[in-house]
Short mmCIF file of C-alpha atoms in Angstrom, two decimals:
data_model
loop_
_atom_site.label_atom_id
_atom_site.label_comp_id
_atom_site.label_asym_id
_atom_site.label_seq_id
_atom_site.Cartn_x
_atom_site.Cartn_y
_atom_site.Cartn_z
CA MET A 8 116.14 105.65 115.52
CA LYS A 9 113.01 107.61 116.37
CA LYS A 10 111.53 107.09 119.82
CA TYR A 11 107.97 108.30 119.27
CA PHE A 12 107.30 108.51 115.54
CA GLY A 13 106.70 105.18 113.81
CA THR A 14 105.71 104.35 110.24
CA ASP A 15 102.44 106.23 110.66
CA GLY A 16 103.07 109.04 113.11
CA VAL A 17 102.98 108.76 116.91
CA ARG A 18 100.85 105.93 118.31
CA GLY A 19 100.17 104.65 121.80
CA ILE A 20 97.59 103.93 124.47
CA ALA A 21 95.94 107.25 125.26
CA ASN A 22 96.72 108.75 128.66
CA GLU A 23 99.45 106.16 129.25
CA GLU A 24 101.85 106.31 126.31
CA LEU A 25 100.28 109.15 124.34
CA THR A 26 99.61 111.63 127.12
CA ALA A 27 98.30 115.19 127.03
CA GLU A 28 101.78 116.35 128.06
CA LEU A 29 103.41 114.57 125.12
CA ALA A 30 100.79 115.94 122.71
CA PHE A 31 101.46 119.47 123.99
CA LYS A 32 105.21 119.00 123.48
CA ILE A 33 104.66 117.64 119.96
CA GLY A 34 102.56 120.68 119.06
CA ARG A 35 105.16 123.06 120.42
CA ALA A 36 108.18 121.25 118.96
CA ALA A 37 106.54 120.78 115.56
CA SER A 38 105.78 124.52 115.43
CA TYR A 39 109.40 125.33 116.17
CA VAL A 40 110.83 122.89 113.60
CA LEU A 41 108.40 123.76 110.80
CA LEU A 42 108.92 127.47 111.32
CA SER A 43 112.69 126.96 111.27
CA HIS A 44 112.32 125.31 107.85
CA ASN A 45 110.38 128.32 106.60
CA HIS A 46 107.19 126.34 106.09
CA LYS A 47 104.59 128.78 104.85
CA PHE A 48 101.14 128.17 106.22
CA LYS A 49 97.99 129.93 107.24
CA GLU A 50 96.09 128.57 110.21
CA ILE A 51 97.17 125.14 111.42
CA LEU A 52 94.39 122.54 111.00
CA ILE A 53 93.57 119.89 113.60
CA ALA A 54 91.12 117.03 112.97
CA ARG A 55 90.30 113.88 114.91
CA ASP A 56 88.37 110.64 114.72
CA THR A 57 85.71 109.60 117.23
CA ARG A 58 87.82 108.17 120.09
CA ILE A 59 86.99 109.38 123.57
CA SER A 60 90.60 110.55 124.02
CA GLY A 61 90.51 112.66 120.86
CA GLU A 62 89.31 115.83 122.52
CA MET A 63 92.01 115.62 125.20
CA ILE A 64 94.81 115.21 122.67
CA GLU A 65 93.29 117.83 120.36
CA SER A 66 93.20 120.33 123.24
CA ALA A 67 96.80 119.60 124.25
CA LEU A 68 98.05 119.91 120.68
CA THR A 69 96.14 123.15 120.28
CA SER A 70 97.72 124.59 123.42
CA GLY A 71 101.20 123.70 122.19
CA LEU A 72 100.59 125.37 118.83
CA LEU A 73 98.95 128.47 120.34
CA SER A 74 101.86 128.86 122.75
CA MET A 75 104.13 129.31 119.72
CA GLY A 76 102.01 132.08 118.26
CA LEU A 77 100.26 129.99 115.60
CA ASN A 78 96.53 130.21 114.88
CA VAL A 79 94.57 126.94 114.87
CA THR A 80 91.43 125.84 113.05
CA LEU A 81 89.64 122.97 114.80
CA CYS A 82 88.07 120.82 112.08
CA GLY A 83 86.35 118.42 114.49
CA ILE A 84 85.64 114.85 113.39
CA MET A 85 87.08 114.38 109.92
CA PRO A 86 88.74 111.54 107.95
CA THR A 87 92.52 111.57 107.63
CA PRO A 88 92.40 111.90 103.80
CA THR A 89 90.04 114.87 104.10
CA LEU A 90 92.51 116.67 106.33
CA ALA A 91 95.39 115.80 103.97
CA TRP A 92 93.37 117.14 101.00
CA LEU A 93 92.66 120.38 102.86
CA THR A 94 96.31 120.94 103.83
CA LYS A 95 97.23 120.71 100.15
CA LYS A 96 94.41 122.99 99.01
CA GLU A 97 95.08 125.55 101.75
CA GLU A 98 98.89 125.17 101.56
CA THR A 99 99.17 124.61 105.28
CA VAL A 100 99.94 122.06 107.99
CA GLY A 101 97.45 119.68 109.61
CA PHE A 102 97.53 117.43 112.67
CA MET A 103 95.36 114.30 112.57
CA VAL A 104 94.45 112.78 115.93
CA SER A 105 93.68 109.13 115.21
CA ALA A 106 94.93 105.58 115.64
CA SER A 107 93.29 104.40 112.42
CA HIS A 108 92.21 100.75 112.69
CA ASN A 109 93.43 100.26 116.29
CA PRO A 110 91.06 99.79 119.28
CA TRP A 111 89.55 102.79 121.06
CA GLN A 112 92.11 102.74 123.88
CA HIS A 113 94.81 103.77 121.40
CA ASN A 114 95.30 107.11 119.73
CA GLY A 115 97.88 108.80 117.55
CA ILE A 116 99.10 111.97 115.88
CA LYS A 117 99.93 112.28 112.19
CA ILE A 118 101.25 115.50 110.71
CA PHE A 119 100.63 116.59 107.11
CA SER A 120 102.21 119.49 105.25
CA ASN A 121 100.73 120.52 101.90
CA GLY A 122 99.05 117.14 101.55
CA TYR A 123 101.96 114.88 102.51
CA LYS A 124 103.15 113.25 105.71
CA LEU A 125 106.32 114.74 107.11
CA PRO A 126 109.57 113.05 106.04
CA ASP A 127 111.55 111.02 108.59
CA SER A 128 114.18 113.74 108.90
CA ILE A 129 111.62 116.34 110.03
CA GLU A 130 110.03 113.88 112.48
CA GLU A 131 113.48 113.25 113.95
CA GLU A 132 114.01 116.99 114.39
CA ILE A 133 110.68 117.27 116.18
CA GLU A 134 111.66 114.50 118.58
CA GLU A 135 114.99 116.18 119.30
CA ALA A 136 113.19 119.45 120.05
CA LEU A 137 110.53 118.01 122.38
CA ASP A 138 112.23 119.05 125.61
CA LYS A 139 114.37 121.88 124.26
CA VAL A 140 111.87 124.39 122.90
CA SER A 141 110.88 127.41 124.96
CA TYR A 142 107.60 129.22 124.44
CA GLY A 143 107.10 131.64 121.58
CA HIS A 144 106.99 135.41 121.90
CA SER A 145 103.31 135.64 120.94
CA VAL A 146 100.10 133.70 121.49
CA GLY A 147 97.92 132.34 118.72
CA ARG A 148 94.15 132.09 118.54
CA ILE A 149 91.56 129.49 117.60
CA VAL A 150 89.93 130.35 114.28
CA ASN A 151 86.67 128.72 113.20
CA HIS A 152 86.07 127.96 109.52
CA ASP A 153 83.80 125.43 107.78
CA MET A 154 86.50 123.33 106.16
CA LEU A 155 84.53 120.15 105.49
CA SER A 156 82.15 121.58 102.88
CA GLU A 157 85.02 122.29 100.43
CA TYR A 158 85.99 118.62 100.36
CA ILE A 159 82.38 117.40 100.09
CA GLU A 160 81.69 119.78 97.20
CA TRP A 161 84.75 118.46 95.33
CA ILE A 162 83.74 114.82 95.84
CA VAL A 163 80.12 115.32 94.83
CA LYS A 164 81.05 117.22 91.67
CA ARG A 165 83.49 114.50 90.57
CA TYR A 166 81.18 111.51 91.14
CA VAL A 167 77.76 112.90 90.28
CA ASP A 168 77.53 110.29 87.50
CA LEU A 169 77.18 107.57 90.14
CA LYS A 170 73.67 108.73 90.92
CA GLY A 171 71.38 105.74 91.26
CA GLU A 172 73.95 103.32 92.70
CA THR A 173 72.79 101.32 95.72
CA ILE A 174 75.58 100.83 98.27
CA ALA A 175 75.84 99.74 101.89
CA PHE A 176 78.45 101.47 104.05
CA ASP A 177 80.13 100.33 107.28
CA LEU A 178 81.60 103.49 108.82
CA ALA A 179 83.34 101.64 111.69
CA ASN A 180 81.88 104.18 114.14
CA GLY A 181 84.73 106.39 113.00
CA ALA A 182 85.57 109.55 111.12
CA ALA A 183 83.65 108.61 107.96
CA ILE A 184 80.43 109.62 109.73
CA SER A 185 81.25 113.23 108.79
CA THR A 186 81.53 112.63 105.04
CA VAL A 187 79.95 109.44 103.68
CA PRO A 188 76.27 110.06 104.53
CA VAL A 189 76.39 113.62 103.16
CA VAL A 190 78.25 112.68 99.98
CA ALA A 191 75.97 109.71 99.27
CA ARG A 192 72.88 111.89 99.71
CA GLU A 193 74.24 114.74 97.57
CA ILE A 194 75.28 112.42 94.71
CA GLY A 195 71.99 110.53 94.81
CA ILE A 196 73.34 107.17 95.93
CA LYS A 197 70.79 105.02 97.71
CA SER A 198 72.78 104.20 100.82
CA PHE A 199 72.40 101.87 103.77
CA ILE A 200 74.55 103.16 106.61
CA PHE A 201 75.87 100.95 109.41
CA ASN A 202 78.02 101.72 112.46
CA ASP A 203 77.50 105.47 112.32
CA LYS A 204 76.78 106.07 116.03
CA PRO A 205 80.14 106.42 117.79
CA ASP A 206 80.22 106.60 121.58
CA GLY A 207 83.98 107.15 121.92
CA MET A 208 84.67 103.51 122.66
CA ASN A 209 83.04 101.55 119.82
CA ILE A 210 85.32 102.67 116.98
CA ASN A 211 86.43 99.57 115.00
CA GLU A 212 84.59 97.38 117.51
CA LYS A 213 83.55 94.23 115.62
CA CYS A 214 83.14 96.35 112.51
CA GLY A 215 85.23 98.15 109.93
CA ALA A 216 88.00 97.08 107.58
CA LEU A 217 89.47 94.49 109.97
CA TYR A 218 86.12 92.84 110.69
CA LEU A 219 84.46 92.19 107.37
CA ASP A 220 82.12 89.55 108.76
CA PHE A 221 79.83 92.35 109.91
CA MET A 222 79.23 93.61 106.36
CA LYS A 223 78.88 90.08 104.99
CA LYS A 224 75.80 89.71 107.19
CA ALA A 225 74.57 93.31 107.16
CA ILE A 226 74.42 93.61 103.38
CA LEU A 227 71.86 90.80 103.26
CA THR A 228 69.43 93.03 105.15
CA THR A 229 69.59 95.61 102.33
CA SER A 230 68.99 95.76 98.59
CA ALA A 231 72.63 96.75 97.95
CA ARG A 232 74.83 94.64 95.69
CA TYR A 233 78.02 95.87 97.35
CA GLY A 234 79.11 97.05 100.77
CA VAL A 235 81.93 99.54 101.36
CA VAL A 236 83.88 99.15 104.58
CA ASN A 237 86.11 101.83 106.13
CA ASP A 238 88.44 101.85 109.11
CA GLY A 239 88.44 104.33 111.98
CA ASP A 240 90.05 107.24 110.14
CA ALA A 241 88.50 106.32 106.76
CA ASP A 242 91.65 106.04 104.68
CA ARG A 243 91.00 102.35 103.90
CA CYS A 244 88.38 100.81 101.67
CA MET A 245 87.41 97.17 101.44
CA ILE A 246 84.40 96.08 99.39
CA VAL A 247 82.12 93.13 100.15
CA SER A 248 79.81 91.68 97.50
CA ARG A 249 76.33 90.38 98.27
CA ASP A 250 77.57 86.81 97.83
CA GLY A 251 80.29 87.37 100.44
CA ARG A 252 83.29 87.90 98.17
CA ILE A 253 85.96 90.22 99.55
CA ILE A 254 87.31 92.78 97.08
CA ASP A 255 90.51 93.93 98.75
CA GLY A 256 93.14 96.53 97.91
CA ASP A 257 94.85 94.20 95.43
CA ASP A 258 91.60 93.69 93.50
CA ILE A 259 90.76 97.38 93.66
CA MET A 260 94.13 98.30 92.15
CA VAL A 261 93.70 95.89 89.23
CA LEU A 262 90.20 97.10 88.38
CA ASN A 263 91.25 100.74 88.52
CA ALA A 264 94.54 100.12 86.69
CA LEU A 265 92.69 98.80 83.63
CA SER A 266 90.21 101.67 83.69
CA MET A 267 92.90 104.30 84.20
CA LYS A 268 94.99 102.81 81.39
CA ASP A 269 92.01 103.16 79.04
CA GLU A 270 91.54 106.77 80.17
CA GLY A 271 95.23 107.62 79.79
CA ARG A 272 95.50 108.35 83.53
CA LEU A 273 97.88 105.48 84.35
CA ASN A 274 101.18 107.29 84.09
CA GLY A 275 103.93 105.06 82.72
CA ASN A 276 101.48 102.13 82.75
CA THR A 277 102.85 101.44 86.23
CA VAL A 278 101.21 100.37 89.50
CA ILE A 279 102.95 100.42 92.88
CA GLY A 280 102.17 97.75 95.49
CA THR A 281 103.95 96.21 98.46
CA ILE A 282 105.72 93.01 99.37
CA MET A 283 102.34 91.76 100.61
CA THR A 284 100.58 92.06 97.24
CA ASN A 285 99.63 88.64 95.91
CA LEU A 286 101.85 87.40 93.09
CA SER A 287 98.77 86.71 90.98
CA ILE A 288 98.13 90.46 90.84
CA GLU A 289 101.58 91.12 89.44
CA GLU A 290 101.10 88.42 86.81
CA PHE A 291 97.63 89.67 85.81
CA LEU A 292 98.82 93.25 85.39
CA SER A 293 101.86 92.12 83.40
CA ASN A 294 99.62 90.17 81.05
CA ASN A 295 97.70 93.42 80.46
CA GLY A 296 100.82 95.46 79.67
CA ILE A 297 101.09 97.08 83.10
CA LYS A 298 104.31 97.16 85.13
CA PHE A 299 104.11 96.36 88.86
CA LEU A 300 106.68 97.56 91.43
CA ARG A 301 106.88 96.53 95.11
CA THR A 302 107.78 98.50 98.25
CA PRO A 303 107.97 97.69 101.97
CA VAL A 304 104.62 97.61 103.78
CA GLY A 305 103.23 101.04 104.57
CA ASP A 306 101.37 103.62 102.53
CA ARG A 307 104.17 106.15 103.02
CA TYR A 308 106.58 103.83 101.18
CA VAL A 309 104.05 103.28 98.40
CA LEU A 310 103.65 107.03 98.08
CA GLU A 311 107.41 107.60 98.00
CA LYS A 312 107.80 105.12 95.13
CA MET A 313 104.83 106.67 93.31
CA ILE A 314 106.43 110.10 93.49
CA GLU A 315 109.83 108.68 92.47
CA THR A 316 108.36 106.93 89.40
CA ASP A 317 105.70 109.56 88.64
CA SER A 318 103.01 106.88 88.97
CA HIS A 319 99.35 107.65 89.60
CA LEU A 320 98.09 104.41 91.18
CA GLY A 321 99.42 102.47 94.15
CA GLY A 322 98.26 100.78 97.30
CA GLU A 323 98.15 97.93 99.74
CA GLN A 324 96.17 94.74 100.10
CA SER A 325 94.71 96.19 103.32
CA GLY A 326 92.69 98.74 101.36
CA HIS A 327 94.97 101.77 101.32
CA VAL A 328 94.80 102.85 97.67
CA ILE A 329 96.28 106.11 96.41
CA PHE A 330 95.14 107.92 93.26
CA LEU A 331 97.96 110.44 93.07
CA ASP A 332 96.36 112.45 90.29
CA LEU A 333 93.52 113.16 92.74
CA GLU A 334 94.94 113.05 96.28
CA SER A 335 98.21 112.60 98.13
CA THR A 336 96.99 109.85 100.45
CA GLY A 337 94.61 106.90 100.53
CA ASP A 338 90.95 107.91 100.81
CA GLY A 339 88.38 105.21 101.52
CA LEU A 340 85.50 107.16 100.00
CA VAL A 341 87.36 108.16 96.84
CA THR A 342 88.64 104.60 96.45
CA ALA A 343 85.11 103.19 96.60
CA LEU A 344 83.66 105.71 94.16
CA GLU A 345 86.58 105.38 91.73
CA THR A 346 86.14 101.60 91.80
CA PHE A 347 82.41 101.66 91.07
CA ARG A 348 83.00 104.16 88.29
CA ALA A 349 85.80 101.96 86.86
CA ALA A 350 83.46 98.95 86.86
CA ARG A 351 80.89 100.99 84.93
CA LYS A 352 83.46 102.10 82.35
CA LEU A 353 84.81 98.59 81.87
CA LYS A 354 81.25 97.22 81.86
CA VAL A 355 82.10 94.53 84.38
CA ASP A 356 80.64 93.29 87.62
CA PRO A 357 83.38 93.78 90.26
CA SER A 358 82.80 90.43 91.96
CA GLU A 359 82.79 88.45 88.70
CA PHE A 360 85.83 90.40 87.49
CA VAL A 361 88.04 89.71 90.51
CA SER A 362 87.04 86.03 90.56
CA LYS A 363 88.88 85.67 87.25
CA ILE A 364 92.14 87.07 88.60
CA GLY A 365 92.71 84.15 90.94
CA ARG A 366 95.04 84.05 93.90
CA TYR A 367 98.11 82.19 95.00
CA HIS A 368 97.39 80.56 98.35
CA GLN A 369 98.35 83.11 101.00
CA ILE A 370 98.29 82.92 104.81
CA LEU A 371 98.73 85.87 107.16
CA GLU A 372 99.48 85.49 110.87
CA ASN A 373 100.46 87.85 113.71
CA ILE A 374 102.47 86.87 116.77
CA GLU A 375 102.69 89.17 119.79
CA VAL A 376 106.28 89.69 120.97
CA LYS A 377 108.11 91.88 123.46
CA ASP A 378 111.16 92.63 121.33
CA LYS A 379 110.31 92.95 117.63
CA LEU A 380 113.82 93.85 116.50
CA GLY A 381 115.36 91.13 118.65
CA VAL A 382 113.19 88.49 116.98
CA MET A 383 113.99 89.81 113.50
CA GLU A 384 117.75 89.68 114.24
CA ASP A 385 117.68 86.25 115.86
CA GLY A 386 120.03 83.77 114.19
CA LYS A 387 117.49 80.94 114.09
CA VAL A 388 114.96 83.19 112.44
CA LYS A 389 117.49 84.40 109.86
CA THR A 390 118.61 80.85 109.05
CA PHE A 391 114.99 79.77 108.56
CA MET A 392 114.25 82.73 106.30
CA ASP A 393 117.35 82.15 104.17
CA ARG A 394 116.35 78.52 103.66
CA ILE A 395 112.73 79.23 102.70
CA LYS A 396 113.67 82.02 100.31
CA LYS A 397 115.62 79.51 98.23
CA GLU A 398 112.47 77.51 97.49
CA LYS A 399 110.75 78.06 94.16
CA ASN A 400 107.08 79.03 93.86
CA VAL A 401 107.00 80.14 97.51
CA ARG A 402 107.22 83.64 98.95
CA ILE A 403 107.60 84.51 102.65
CA VAL A 404 107.54 87.92 104.32
CA LEU A 405 108.46 88.36 107.97
CA ARG A 406 108.26 91.89 109.37
CA PRO A 407 107.73 93.80 112.60
CA SER A 408 104.52 95.81 112.83
CA GLY A 409 105.15 99.54 112.64
CA THR A 410 102.41 100.36 115.16
CA GLU A 411 101.90 97.31 117.41
CA PRO A 412 104.06 94.77 119.36
CA LEU A 413 103.63 92.16 116.66
CA ILE A 414 105.65 90.14 114.18
CA ARG A 415 103.62 89.76 110.99
CA ILE A 416 104.09 86.64 108.82
CA MET A 417 102.93 86.15 105.25
CA VAL A 418 103.48 82.92 103.32
CA GLU A 419 102.33 82.57 99.72
CA GLY A 420 102.69 79.89 97.07
CA ARG A 421 101.12 77.62 94.48
CA ASP A 422 101.10 74.55 96.76
CA GLU A 423 98.61 75.09 99.60
CA LYS A 424 99.99 72.23 101.70
CA ARG A 425 103.56 73.56 101.48
CA VAL A 426 102.41 77.07 102.36
CA GLU A 427 100.72 75.77 105.50
CA GLU A 428 103.82 73.75 106.45
CA ILE A 429 106.05 76.82 106.16
CA MET A 430 103.66 78.95 108.20
CA LYS A 431 103.55 76.32 110.95
CA GLU A 432 107.35 76.19 111.08
CA ALA A 433 107.65 79.99 111.09
CA LYS A 434 105.26 80.34 114.01
CA GLU A 435 107.03 77.62 115.99
CA ILE A 436 110.43 79.28 115.56
CA ILE A 437 109.16 82.74 116.53
CA GLU A 438 107.32 81.36 119.56
CA GLU A 439 110.54 79.62 120.58
CA VAL A 440 112.77 82.68 120.41
CA LYS A 441 110.38 85.55 121.26
CA ASP A 442 110.68 85.30 125.06
CA SER A 443 114.17 83.84 125.27
CA GLY A 444 115.71 87.18 126.23
CA ALA A 445 118.80 86.35 124.19
CA ILE A 446 119.66 86.59 120.52
CA HIS A 447 120.80 83.36 118.89
CA LYS A 448 123.79 84.09 116.69
CA ASN A 449 124.29 82.43 113.34
#
């Protein structure tokens, strides 16, 4: 069991849980472990989002890496997928300082090697080495290169045919400020940009992928038909239509799956989703000759299954969508542009298209708990889950959050009343056992 690394790197409240000292140790230990595995890399890349704590953690990480004799390129504010793309292109390692969609008080560290997040086994080795590694025999230097322009040039060249589109963008006062305005201008997209003035503490604040109400209102002040919404590190994409319809990751996958199938890009005619993907999506894809496979929640699990099955499209309802023939991680900007291009090729209006897919009634709830694993192992909870899973036309998912002290509940089914009854019962049971301090045995 890892102590610091979760499903998406190291996360915590900056200066309390994720301190400068811990960041320094991670930089030093990661250098030691990666070098011991003969990882070949040039300068190490470090990027960050717009949180006020980003510079502190960036500086501490840099010191740890320099102390091991490695050279570091500071990329500044940059989306997570941009850093991942650069590590693959440059065949190197990158550290992303971000807590994604979390509030400004939080921060995190994700490590990429040649485009991919480190496997669990390497993260475990880094944890074991945190307090054991001595300093290196040489000292590295900070090297300055313009890394961002390579990514922007690639994006603009690929999507130049979208010239003339009119799109609103909510940048969540996050890392997308470094890419979206430039790319939109270079392609020739008429853009309306919102939440592009970060102050270190307004990232994701009543905006972004977890607060779509902002775009629902903001788009009405523009001439745009659609609004693209990112999260703090810009690896998510949600789309809002002018009439207020939400086009989420499920919808985005369907639209792109049909387009990619027509293009011959949909390897194996297979799409990878998660246990949270609405059952209607699976049925719709099946009716169009496309296989759908599920994984646990988390883009790393989606990616693992995509690599295992040699699939090119996968993602999550939350807006993480991976086009593996283009990038090794979800990229909010690429996802948006691929989706608008797919709609053009299929000659459909995205909002009208997704309205025809339909949805099983689905409710999502989060309950804050002290002991996530204790709740999941509780006998009453297990008995409840076993009983509900025997019901037909109902699906329930109960899981601990990988980054927050929450139990996440999803109930889905054809009968809206029954779905609501099950959710009510689930919440009551978890509230009952969450602070009991004891595990109820079966």
